[in-house]
Coordinates of C-alpha atoms and ligand atoms in Angstrom, one line a residue:
Chain A
M4 CA 4.6 -28.4 -6.1
G5 CA 2.8 -26.7 -2.9
Q6 CA 1.6 -23.0 -4.2
T7 CA 0.8 -19.9 -2.2
F8 CA -1.8 -17.8 -1.1
A9 CA -0.7 -15.9 -3.9
E10 CA 0.2 -18.3 -7.4
K11 CA -2.6 -19.9 -6.4
I12 CA -5.9 -17.1 -6.8
L13 CA -3.3 -14.8 -9.2
A14 CA -3.3 -17.8 -11.2
K15 CA -8.3 -18.0 -10.9
K16 CA -7.6 -14.5 -11.1
A17 CA -5.8 -14.3 -14.3
G18 CA -8.1 -17.6 -15.7
V19 CA -4.7 -19.9 -16.5
K20 CA -3.6 -23.0 -14.3
E21 CA -0.6 -22.8 -12.6
V22 CA 1.6 -19.0 -12.0
H23 CA 5.0 -18.8 -11.1
P24 CA 7.0 -15.6 -9.1
G25 CA 7.8 -12.9 -11.7
E26 CA 5.1 -13.6 -13.7
I27 CA 2.8 -11.0 -15.9
V28 CA -0.4 -12.4 -15.7
E29 CA -3.8 -9.7 -17.0
V30 CA -6.2 -10.2 -13.9
K31 CA -9.9 -8.7 -12.9
P32 CA -10.8 -7.7 -9.8
D33 CA -14.0 -8.1 -8.0
V34 CA -13.2 -5.2 -6.6
A35 CA -11.7 -1.3 -6.9
L36 CA -11.7 0.6 -4.8
S37 CA -11.1 4.7 -4.8
H38 CA -11.9 7.2 -2.2
D39 CA -11.3 11.4 -2.6
N40 CA -9.1 10.2 -6.1
S41 CA -11.6 9.2 -7.7
A42 CA -12.2 12.9 -9.2
A43 CA -8.7 13.5 -10.5
I44 CA -8.7 9.1 -11.9
Y45 CA -12.0 10.8 -13.6
E46 CA -10.3 12.6 -15.1
I47 CA -6.9 10.2 -16.8
F48 CA -9.9 8.3 -17.6
K49 CA -11.8 11.3 -20.0
R50 CA -8.0 11.4 -20.9
M51 CA -8.4 6.8 -22.0
G52 CA -11.7 7.8 -24.3
G53 CA -12.8 6.4 -21.1
K54 CA -17.0 7.0 -21.3
E55 CA -18.4 4.6 -19.4
V56 CA -17.4 2.8 -16.7
Y57 CA -16.3 -1.8 -17.1
N58 CA -19.0 -3.4 -15.2
P59 CA -20.1 -0.7 -12.7
G60 CA -21.5 -3.5 -10.1
M61 CA -17.7 -4.0 -9.4
H62 CA -16.4 -0.5 -8.0
A63 CA -17.5 0.7 -4.9
I64 CA -16.4 4.2 -4.4
F65 CA -16.2 5.8 -0.5
L66 CA -15.4 10.0 0.2
D67 CA -13.7 9.0 3.4
H68 CA -9.9 11.2 3.3
A69 CA -11.2 14.4 3.2
A70 CA -15.1 14.3 4.7
P71 CA -17.1 15.9 5.6
A72 CA -15.8 18.2 3.0
P73 CA -12.4 21.0 5.2
T74 CA -12.6 23.4 2.2
T75 CA -15.1 24.4 -0.8
K76 CA -12.0 22.5 -3.4
H77 CA -12.2 19.2 -1.4
A78 CA -17.1 20.1 -1.6
E79 CA -16.5 20.2 -5.2
N80 CA -14.3 17.4 -5.7
H81 CA -17.0 15.5 -3.9
R82 CA -19.6 17.1 -5.6
T83 CA -17.8 15.5 -9.4
I84 CA -17.7 12.2 -7.6
R85 CA -21.5 12.4 -6.6
Q86 CA -22.6 13.2 -10.3
F87 CA -19.7 10.5 -11.7
V88 CA -20.9 8.5 -9.6
R89 CA -24.5 8.6 -10.6
N90 CA -24.4 9.3 -14.3
Q91 CA -22.7 5.5 -14.1
G92 CA -24.8 3.6 -12.2
I93 CA -22.4 2.5 -9.6
P94 CA -24.2 0.8 -6.6
H95 CA -21.5 0.8 -3.9
F96 CA -20.3 3.8 -2.5
Y97 CA -20.5 5.2 0.3
D98 CA -21.3 9.0 0.6
V99 CA -19.3 11.5 3.7
G100 CA -19.4 10.0 7.1
R101 CA -20.1 6.4 6.6
G102 CA -15.8 6.3 7.6
I103 CA -12.7 4.6 6.3
C104 CA -12.7 2.6 3.0
H105 CA -10.9 0.2 4.4
Q106 CA -13.1 -1.2 7.1
V107 CA -16.7 -0.8 5.2
L108 CA -15.1 -2.3 2.8
V109 CA -15.6 -5.1 5.3
E110 CA -18.6 -4.0 6.8
E111 CA -20.7 -4.0 3.5
G112 CA -19.2 -7.4 2.7
L113 CA -17.3 -6.2 -0.5
A114 CA -13.6 -7.9 1.0
L115 CA -14.7 -12.0 0.5
P116 CA -12.6 -15.2 0.8
G117 CA -10.7 -15.4 -2.1
E118 CA -11.1 -12.8 -4.1
L119 CA -8.9 -9.7 -6.0
V120 CA -9.4 -5.8 -4.9
L121 CA -7.6 -3.4 -6.7
G122 CA -7.3 -0.2 -4.4
S123 CA -6.1 3.0 -4.9
D124 CA -5.4 3.4 -1.9
S125 CA -1.2 2.4 -0.3
H126 CA -4.0 0.6 3.0
T127 CA -5.0 -2.2 0.0
P128 CA -3.7 -4.7 1.8
H129 CA -6.4 -5.1 4.7
A130 CA -8.3 -7.0 3.1
G131 CA -6.3 -9.9 3.5
V132 CA -7.5 -10.0 7.1
M133 CA -11.3 -11.7 4.5
G134 CA -8.8 -13.7 3.1
A135 CA -8.7 -11.3 0.1
F136 CA -6.0 -11.0 -2.2
G137 CA -5.7 -6.5 -1.9
A138 CA -3.3 -4.6 -3.3
G139 CA -2.8 -1.1 -3.3
I140 CA -1.9 0.0 -7.4
G141 CA -1.8 3.6 -8.8
R142 CA -4.4 6.5 -10.5
S143 CA -3.6 5.6 -13.8
E144 CA -3.7 2.2 -12.9
M145 CA -7.8 2.6 -11.8
A146 CA -8.3 4.3 -14.5
S147 CA -7.4 1.4 -17.3
I148 CA -10.0 -0.8 -14.3
W149 CA -12.9 1.4 -15.2
A150 CA -12.1 1.1 -18.8
L151 CA -10.7 -1.7 -19.5
G152 CA -11.7 -4.3 -16.3
T153 CA -8.6 -6.0 -15.9
L154 CA -4.6 -4.5 -15.5
W155 CA -1.7 -6.6 -15.4
L156 CA -0.1 -7.5 -12.0
R157 CA 3.2 -9.3 -11.5
V158 CA 3.1 -13.2 -9.0
P159 CA 5.2 -12.0 -6.0
E160 CA 7.5 -14.0 -4.3
S161 CA 6.0 -15.1 -1.0
L162 CA 7.0 -14.1 3.2
K163 CA 5.1 -16.6 5.1
I164 CA 4.7 -15.2 9.1
V165 CA 4.1 -17.9 12.1
V166 CA 3.1 -16.5 14.8
K167 CA 2.9 -19.3 17.5
G168 CA 1.1 -19.1 21.6
Q169 CA 0.0 -15.8 22.8
L170 CA 0.4 -12.4 23.5
K171 CA 0.2 -12.1 26.8
E172 CA -1.9 -9.2 28.8
G173 CA -2.2 -5.6 28.0
V174 CA -0.6 -6.5 24.2
T175 CA -2.1 -6.4 21.4
S176 CA -2.1 -7.2 17.4
K177 CA 0.2 -3.3 16.9
D178 CA 2.1 -4.5 18.9
L179 CA 2.9 -7.5 17.1
A180 CA 2.9 -5.7 13.7
L181 CA 5.4 -3.4 15.1
H182 CA 7.7 -6.1 15.7
V183 CA 7.5 -6.9 13.1
I184 CA 8.4 -4.6 10.9
G185 CA 10.7 -3.3 13.6
D186 CA 12.5 -6.7 12.7
L187 CA 12.4 -6.4 9.5
G188 CA 12.6 -3.1 8.7
A189 CA 10.3 -1.0 5.7
D190 CA 11.5 -2.8 3.1
G191 CA 11.0 -7.2 4.4
A192 CA 8.4 -8.0 2.3
L193 CA 9.5 -5.8 0.0
Y194 CA 7.0 -6.4 -3.8
M195 CA 5.7 -9.4 -1.7
S196 CA 3.1 -11.9 -0.4
V197 CA 2.6 -11.7 2.9
E198 CA 0.7 -14.9 5.0
W199 CA 0.2 -14.9 8.9
H200 CA -0.2 -18.2 9.9
G201 CA 0.3 -19.4 13.5
D202 CA -1.9 -21.0 16.5
G203 CA -0.9 -16.8 17.8
I204 CA -3.4 -15.5 14.1
D205 CA -5.9 -17.8 14.7
A206 CA -6.8 -16.6 18.3
L207 CA -7.0 -13.1 17.5
N208 CA -10.5 -11.4 17.1
L209 CA -11.2 -9.9 13.7
A210 CA -10.1 -6.4 14.9
E211 CA -7.0 -7.7 16.6
R212 CA -6.1 -9.6 13.2
A213 CA -7.1 -6.6 11.0
V214 CA -4.3 -4.8 12.3
L215 CA -2.0 -7.0 11.1
P216 CA -2.5 -6.9 6.7
N217 CA -3.0 -3.1 7.3
M218 CA -0.4 -2.7 8.5
T219 CA 2.1 -5.0 6.3
A220 CA 1.9 -2.1 3.4
E221 CA 5.2 -0.5 6.1
M222 CA 7.0 -2.8 4.6
G223 CA 6.9 -3.0 0.9
A224 CA 5.0 -5.8 0.8
K225 CA 2.1 -5.9 -2.1
N226 CA -0.4 -8.0 -0.3
S227 CA -1.2 -9.2 2.7
Y228 CA -2.9 -12.5 3.7
V229 CA -4.4 -14.1 6.5
S230 CA -6.3 -18.1 5.8
P231 CA -10.1 -17.5 7.1
N232 CA -11.1 -19.5 9.7
Q233 CA -14.8 -19.9 11.3
K234 CA -14.7 -16.4 12.8
V235 CA -14.7 -14.7 9.7
F236 CA -17.6 -17.5 8.0
D237 CA -19.4 -16.3 10.9
Y238 CA -19.0 -12.4 10.0
L239 CA -19.7 -13.2 6.4
E240 CA -23.4 -14.8 7.4
G241 CA -26.2 -13.1 6.4
R242 CA -23.4 -10.0 5.8
A243 CA -21.6 -11.4 2.4
R244 CA -22.9 -9.6 -1.4
R245 CA -22.0 -12.9 -3.4
P246 CA -21.5 -16.4 -2.9
Y247 CA -17.5 -16.8 -2.3
E248 CA -15.2 -19.7 -2.5
P249 CA -12.0 -19.8 -0.3
I250 CA -8.4 -20.3 -1.3
L251 CA -5.9 -21.3 1.4
P252 CA -1.7 -22.0 0.6
D253 CA -1.3 -25.7 -0.3
P254 CA 0.4 -26.8 3.1
D255 CA 3.7 -27.5 0.9
A256 CA 3.6 -24.4 -0.3
Q257 CA 7.0 -22.9 -1.4
Y258 CA 8.9 -20.2 0.7
A259 CA 10.3 -17.2 -0.2
T260 CA 11.1 -16.6 3.3
V261 CA 10.0 -18.3 6.7
K262 CA 9.8 -16.5 9.6
E263 CA 8.5 -17.3 13.8
Y264 CA 7.9 -15.8 16.5
E265 CA 7.2 -16.0 20.2
A266 CA 3.9 -14.8 20.8
A267 CA 4.9 -14.5 24.7
T268 CA 7.5 -12.6 23.7
V269 CA 6.4 -8.8 22.5
E270 CA 6.5 -6.0 24.6
P271 CA 4.7 -2.9 24.1
M272 CA 6.2 -1.7 21.1
I273 CA 6.2 2.4 19.7
A274 CA 7.1 3.4 16.6
C275 CA 8.9 6.3 17.0
P276 CA 9.5 8.9 14.6
H277 CA 10.3 9.7 11.1
T278 CA 9.8 6.0 10.3
V279 CA 7.0 2.8 11.2
D280 CA 10.0 1.0 11.2
N281 CA 12.0 2.9 14.0
V282 CA 10.1 0.7 16.7
K283 CA 11.2 0.7 20.6
P284 CA 9.6 -1.2 23.9
L285 CA 7.7 1.4 25.1
S286 CA 9.5 1.3 28.1
Q287 CA 12.3 2.8 26.8
V288 CA 10.6 6.2 25.4
A289 CA 8.0 6.1 28.3
G290 CA 7.7 10.1 29.7
T291 CA 8.2 11.7 26.6
H292 CA 5.8 14.7 26.9
I293 CA 3.2 14.5 24.2
D294 CA 0.8 17.8 23.2
Q295 CA -2.0 15.3 21.1
A296 CA -3.1 11.8 21.3
F297 CA -5.2 9.7 18.9
I298 CA -7.3 7.7 17.4
G299 CA -9.2 6.0 15.3
T300 CA -8.3 5.1 11.3
C301 CA -8.5 1.8 8.9
T302 CA -5.9 0.3 11.6
N303 CA -6.4 0.7 14.7
G304 CA -10.3 2.8 14.6
R305 CA -12.5 -0.8 15.7
L306 CA -15.5 -0.6 18.3
E307 CA -12.3 -3.0 20.4
D308 CA -9.9 -0.7 20.1
L309 CA -12.9 2.2 21.0
A310 CA -13.8 -0.5 24.3
M311 CA -9.8 -0.5 25.0
A312 CA -9.9 3.1 25.9
S313 CA -12.7 3.2 27.5
K314 CA -12.1 1.3 30.0
V315 CA -8.4 3.1 29.8
L316 CA -11.3 6.6 30.3
F317 CA -13.4 5.0 32.3
D318 CA -14.0 7.5 35.5
R319 CA -10.5 9.6 34.2
R320 CA -9.6 13.8 32.8
L321 CA -7.2 14.0 30.2
A322 CA -4.3 16.0 31.4
Q323 CA -3.8 20.0 31.7
G324 CA -2.4 21.1 28.1
T325 CA -3.6 17.6 26.5
R326 CA -5.9 16.8 23.7
L327 CA -7.4 13.5 22.6
I328 CA -9.0 12.9 19.1
I329 CA -11.4 10.6 18.1
I330 CA -13.2 8.7 15.9
P331 CA -14.4 6.0 15.1
A332 CA -13.8 3.5 12.0
S333 CA -16.8 3.9 10.1
S334 CA -20.9 4.5 11.3
Q335 CA -21.6 1.7 12.2
I336 CA -18.4 1.0 14.8
Y337 CA -19.6 4.5 16.2
K338 CA -23.2 3.5 16.7
E339 CA -22.3 0.5 18.7
A340 CA -20.3 2.4 20.1
L341 CA -23.2 4.7 21.2
M342 CA -25.0 1.9 23.1
A343 CA -22.1 0.6 24.7
G344 CA -21.5 4.0 26.6
Y345 CA -17.9 4.2 25.2
I346 CA -19.1 8.1 24.1
E347 CA -20.1 9.2 27.0
I348 CA -16.6 7.9 28.8
F349 CA -14.8 9.6 26.1
L350 CA -16.8 13.6 26.5
N351 CA -16.4 12.9 30.1
A352 CA -13.2 12.4 29.7
G353 CA -12.1 15.7 28.2
A354 CA -11.6 13.7 24.4
V355 CA -13.1 15.3 21.3
V356 CA -15.2 13.0 19.0
E357 CA -15.2 13.0 15.4
S358 CA -17.8 12.2 12.5
P359 CA -15.7 9.2 10.8
G360 CA -13.7 9.3 8.3
C361 CA -9.6 9.2 8.4
G362 CA -9.9 12.5 9.7
P363 CA -5.8 14.1 10.9
C364 CA -4.9 11.0 9.9
M365 CA -2.8 12.2 6.3
G366 CA -3.4 16.0 8.1
N367 CA -6.3 17.1 6.0
H368 CA -8.9 18.1 9.2
M369 CA -9.7 17.3 12.7
G370 CA -7.0 17.9 14.8
V371 CA -3.5 17.7 13.1
P372 CA -1.0 19.0 14.9
A373 CA 0.9 23.4 15.1
V374 CA 5.0 23.5 14.8
N375 CA 6.7 21.4 17.4
E376 CA 3.8 19.6 18.9
V377 CA 4.2 15.5 19.6
T378 CA 1.4 13.2 18.6
I379 CA 0.3 9.8 19.9
S380 CA -1.1 7.9 17.4
S381 CA -2.8 4.8 16.7
A382 CA -2.3 5.3 13.0
N383 CA 0.1 3.6 10.5
R384 CA 2.0 6.0 9.6
N385 CA 3.7 8.6 10.9
F386 CA 6.4 9.6 7.9
R387 CA 8.0 13.8 8.7
G388 CA 4.7 15.8 7.5
R389 CA 2.5 12.9 7.9
M390 CA -0.2 15.2 9.6
G391 CA 0.5 18.1 8.4
T392 CA 3.5 19.6 9.0
K393 CA 6.8 18.3 8.7
E394 CA 8.0 19.7 12.0
S395 CA 6.5 17.7 14.4
E396 CA 6.3 14.5 15.4
I397 CA 4.4 12.1 15.5
Y398 CA 4.5 8.2 17.5
L399 CA 2.5 5.6 16.9
A400 CA 0.5 2.8 19.5
N401 CA -2.0 0.3 20.5
P402 CA -5.2 2.6 21.1
A403 CA -4.8 1.7 24.8
V404 CA -1.0 3.6 25.1
V405 CA -2.8 6.6 23.6
A406 CA -5.7 6.8 25.4
A407 CA -3.8 6.4 28.7
S408 CA -0.4 8.9 26.9
A409 CA -4.1 11.2 26.6
V410 CA -4.2 11.1 30.5
A411 CA -0.4 11.0 32.3
G412 CA 0.5 14.0 29.4
E413 CA 3.8 11.7 28.1
I414 CA 3.4 7.9 27.0
I415 CA 2.8 6.2 29.6
H416 CA 1.4 1.6 29.7
P417 CA -2.2 1.9 30.9
K418 CA -1.3 0.1 34.1
D419 CA 1.1 2.4 35.3
L420 CA -1.2 4.7 35.3
L421 CA -1.7 6.4 38.7
Chain B
M9 CA 12.8 -10.6 -34.4
N10 CA 11.2 -7.9 -34.0
T11 CA 13.7 -5.2 -34.1
K12 CA 12.1 -3.3 -32.1
H13 CA 12.7 -5.1 -29.0
V14 CA 15.9 -6.0 -27.9
I15 CA 18.1 -3.1 -26.4
K16 CA 21.9 -2.7 -26.5
G17 CA 23.5 -0.2 -25.5
R18 CA 26.6 0.6 -22.9
V19 CA 25.5 -0.9 -18.9
W20 CA 25.6 1.9 -15.8
K21 CA 25.7 0.0 -13.1
Y22 CA 25.1 1.5 -9.4
G23 CA 24.7 -0.1 -6.3
D24 CA 21.9 -1.7 -3.1
N25 CA 18.7 0.7 -2.6
V26 CA 19.3 3.8 -4.8
N27 CA 16.4 5.2 -3.6
T28 CA 13.9 8.2 -5.4
D29 CA 15.8 11.2 -3.9
V30 CA 19.3 10.4 -5.7
I31 CA 17.6 9.6 -8.7
F32 CA 15.6 12.8 -8.9
P33 CA 16.0 15.0 -6.8
G34 CA 12.9 16.6 -4.4
K35 CA 13.5 20.1 -5.0
Y36 CA 12.7 19.8 -8.7
T37 CA 9.3 17.5 -7.5
Y38 CA 7.4 21.5 -8.7
T39 CA 10.0 22.8 -9.6
V40 CA 10.7 21.3 -12.8
S41 CA 7.2 20.0 -14.5
D42 CA 8.3 19.5 -18.4
P43 CA 8.8 16.1 -19.4
A44 CA 11.7 17.2 -21.4
E45 CA 13.8 18.8 -19.3
M46 CA 14.2 15.8 -15.4
P47 CA 16.8 14.0 -18.1
K48 CA 19.3 17.1 -16.7
Y49 CA 18.6 16.4 -13.2
A50 CA 18.8 12.2 -13.3
L51 CA 21.1 10.6 -11.3
E52 CA 22.6 14.4 -10.0
D53 CA 23.0 12.8 -6.8
L54 CA 23.9 9.3 -7.4
D55 CA 26.5 9.4 -10.3
P56 CA 27.3 13.1 -12.5
N57 CA 29.1 11.6 -15.6
F58 CA 25.6 9.7 -16.3
A59 CA 23.1 13.1 -18.0
E60 CA 25.5 14.0 -20.1
N61 CA 26.7 10.9 -21.6
V62 CA 23.6 8.9 -20.9
Q63 CA 23.4 7.7 -24.5
T64 CA 19.9 6.1 -26.2
N65 CA 20.1 2.7 -25.1
D66 CA 21.9 2.0 -22.6
I67 CA 21.3 0.3 -20.1
I68 CA 21.2 0.6 -15.7
V69 CA 21.8 -2.5 -14.1
A70 CA 21.7 -2.2 -9.9
G71 CA 21.4 -3.7 -7.1
T72 CA 19.2 -4.9 -4.8
N73 CA 15.2 -2.0 -3.9
W74 CA 16.1 -0.1 -6.8
G75 CA 14.1 3.1 -6.7
C76 CA 12.6 3.6 -2.5
G77 CA 11.1 5.6 -1.3
S78 CA 9.0 8.2 -2.7
S79 CA 6.0 7.0 -5.2
R80 CA 6.8 10.2 -7.7
E81 CA 7.1 9.5 -11.2
Q82 CA 9.8 12.0 -12.2
A83 CA 12.2 9.1 -11.0
V84 CA 11.5 6.7 -13.6
T85 CA 10.4 9.7 -16.4
C86 CA 13.9 11.5 -16.4
L87 CA 15.1 7.9 -17.3
K88 CA 12.5 7.4 -20.2
E89 CA 13.4 11.0 -21.2
S90 CA 17.1 9.9 -21.5
G91 CA 16.5 7.9 -24.2
L92 CA 17.6 5.1 -21.3
G93 CA 16.1 1.6 -22.3
A94 CA 16.2 -0.8 -20.6
L95 CA 16.4 -0.9 -16.6
V96 CA 17.6 -5.1 -14.9
A97 CA 18.9 -4.6 -10.8
K98 CA 18.5 -7.7 -8.1
S99 CA 15.0 -6.7 -8.0
F100 CA 12.7 -3.0 -7.7
A101 CA 11.0 -1.2 -4.9
R102 CA 7.3 -1.9 -6.1
I103 CA 6.0 1.2 -7.0
Y104 CA 8.2 2.4 -9.2
Y105 CA 8.2 -0.7 -10.9
R106 CA 5.5 -0.7 -11.7
N107 CA 5.9 3.1 -13.3
C108 CA 8.4 1.9 -14.9
L109 CA 6.5 -1.3 -16.9
N110 CA 3.4 1.8 -17.4
A111 CA 6.2 4.0 -18.9
A112 CA 7.0 1.7 -21.3
L113 CA 10.2 1.4 -19.8
P114 CA 11.0 -2.2 -20.1
V115 CA 12.7 -3.9 -16.4
L116 CA 14.2 -7.0 -15.5
I117 CA 14.7 -8.9 -12.7
S118 CA 17.3 -10.8 -12.9
P119 CA 20.3 -11.5 -10.1
E120 CA 22.4 -13.7 -11.3
A121 CA 23.2 -11.7 -14.5
V122 CA 23.9 -7.6 -12.2
D123 CA 25.7 -10.0 -10.6
D124 CA 27.9 -11.1 -13.8
I125 CA 28.0 -8.2 -15.6
Q126 CA 30.5 -5.1 -15.5
D127 CA 30.1 -1.7 -15.5
G128 CA 30.4 0.2 -19.1
E129 CA 30.2 -3.2 -21.4
I130 CA 27.8 -3.2 -23.4
I131 CA 24.7 -6.5 -23.0
E132 CA 22.0 -6.9 -25.2
I133 CA 18.5 -7.5 -24.1
R134 CA 16.0 -10.2 -25.9
L135 CA 13.3 -9.2 -24.5
E136 CA 10.5 -11.6 -26.6
K137 CA 13.0 -14.0 -25.9
G138 CA 13.9 -13.5 -22.6
E139 CA 17.3 -13.7 -22.5
I140 CA 20.5 -10.6 -21.5
H141 CA 23.1 -11.7 -23.6
C142 CA 26.4 -9.6 -22.1
K143 CA 30.5 -10.7 -21.6
A144 CA 30.2 -13.2 -18.6
G145 CA 27.4 -15.0 -21.4
I146 CA 23.2 -15.4 -21.3
F147 CA 21.3 -14.8 -18.8
T148 CA 17.7 -16.3 -19.0
F149 CA 14.4 -14.8 -17.3
P150 CA 10.5 -15.1 -18.2
P151 CA 9.7 -13.6 -21.1
L152 CA 7.7 -10.0 -20.9
P153 CA 3.9 -11.3 -21.4
E154 CA 1.8 -10.0 -24.3
T155 CA 0.0 -7.9 -22.5
V156 CA 3.0 -5.8 -20.8
M157 CA 4.1 -5.7 -24.6
E158 CA 1.5 -4.1 -25.9
I159 CA 1.7 -1.1 -23.4
F160 CA 5.3 -1.3 -23.9
E161 CA 4.7 -0.9 -28.2
A162 CA 1.6 1.8 -27.5
G163 CA 4.0 3.8 -26.0
G164 CA 2.6 3.3 -21.8
L165 CA -0.3 2.7 -20.4
I166 CA -2.3 5.1 -20.4
P167 CA -2.6 5.6 -24.9
Y168 CA -2.5 1.8 -24.9
T169 CA -5.9 1.9 -22.6
R170 CA -7.4 4.4 -25.3
Q171 CA -6.5 2.7 -28.3
R172 CA -7.6 -0.8 -26.6
L173 CA -11.5 1.0 -26.4
Q174 CA -10.9 2.5 -29.7
S175 CA -11.0 -1.5 -30.5
Ligands
SF4_24 S1 -7.5 6.3 8.2 FE1 -5.7 6.4 7.3 S2 -3.8 5.2 6.6 FE2 -6.5 4.9 6.4 S3 -7.2 4.9 4.6 FE3 -6.8 6.6 5.7 S4 -5.7 8.1 5.6 FE4 -5.6 6.6 4.7

């Protein structure tokens, strides 16, 4: 019988011939990702009696969640992590300003097809854009990996999502992701391995594809996978840190569920407060007043997203009383956006451009809303209080819609701008 | 068979989508921090009888998505500390499931068993064999592998890792 991606890769990483959903296996990740929470993990590691991390080359540590440090406490946290990294000789360390962990892992050629990435961050499934198995784990679990190099995983059931045809003009993969989450619900992929298939997925460029595994975390998925195609192999040419072996699901694999979508029927979508699955077509919420707009995050802070926003913002000004925060997801994207002239367009429009990192996505700094303010954001989560205060509302949309809404002062589609 | 791996107790049966807020109410997450105090509030908003009457080795049997919602570990600790022997459900929220196993609280997925087990009956779980014995018969589940058994025996992931590092 054929096997799914999850079954194949977990069998390989556990060193056994085959595995079945429900089984528990002990695996050795190829990459263990952690970020600003590494200082807390270090505390647990010490309680476990840990002294030297297992295989320093396997760990990738990023300072991105509150970077540069907004308070002395954050700065001290960062210092602890820098010391730890130095003492342990961890080669893959990305300090303040390099960018968001999930994006930088891909740029640095550390997320590779057929590899296993475990991360103490809930959006670790992002690595699936490169055909890797990425799953989020807890802090104690990460500490245990630092100590032993292995962790147990339950082999998940698999959900196959097939997308046929092309998205319409003005509709992005963010809209597709929101459409699917709205349809399946916040627990629609609970504990499952999600595989994205079909010509509609194959046609997307890498930046667009990345949104899908990134957002699948919002359906409860364990990991999310896009079959690597030539675009992935080309991107990794000269970038991959080591040889890799792609793993593809068998054509006759058994899926717990199969869902089909026609790309052409997807409209521009908005996730409304306060859950990601509270999704409505943009037409139903158009006209909603907004105070702040935010373009960035691991979901939609890539060059292609900034390009989209620059098209909308070219020769336009933000609505009076509305602010727009733009944060490139990495320093590389920042540089490319600068060379492409996007940053100038943003500044001319009246936007604020800040240094790469998570920024206000989880309410740390660089543009958190005031009480009763409304934000429209290109991020992946709109839970109550996510951006800092419980008494504020967050709408999620694609970057072009966020840019257009900043110009109009209300939710609007770019094509409806005057 | 190692009797340590046999759990025999009374069934507390619940439905689908029981979230961490009713298992351990959010209002206590910052006020109650001593694990020994947590059982008092276990399932407070779901079943007020539970905290008062639960006995060592009792077993919760539930529907789908038990433990959804927040990732708070207290929702596991309050049950572990109350002496609960195991949970059997049709499915678990992913983080809840991991939190349980890392806290050495057995969690078993067996949709068929859940349908046939009655509230209040006494059932027996044989972890090593992968069997649930109840009035309706014997249900099987994939036996827990060695690694997880070792985590159980050590008393959770932190002591387990400590032991393995030492050896
Ligand atoms: S950008 Fe937001 S969602 Fe992405 S890793 Fe940072 S905090 Fe998490």
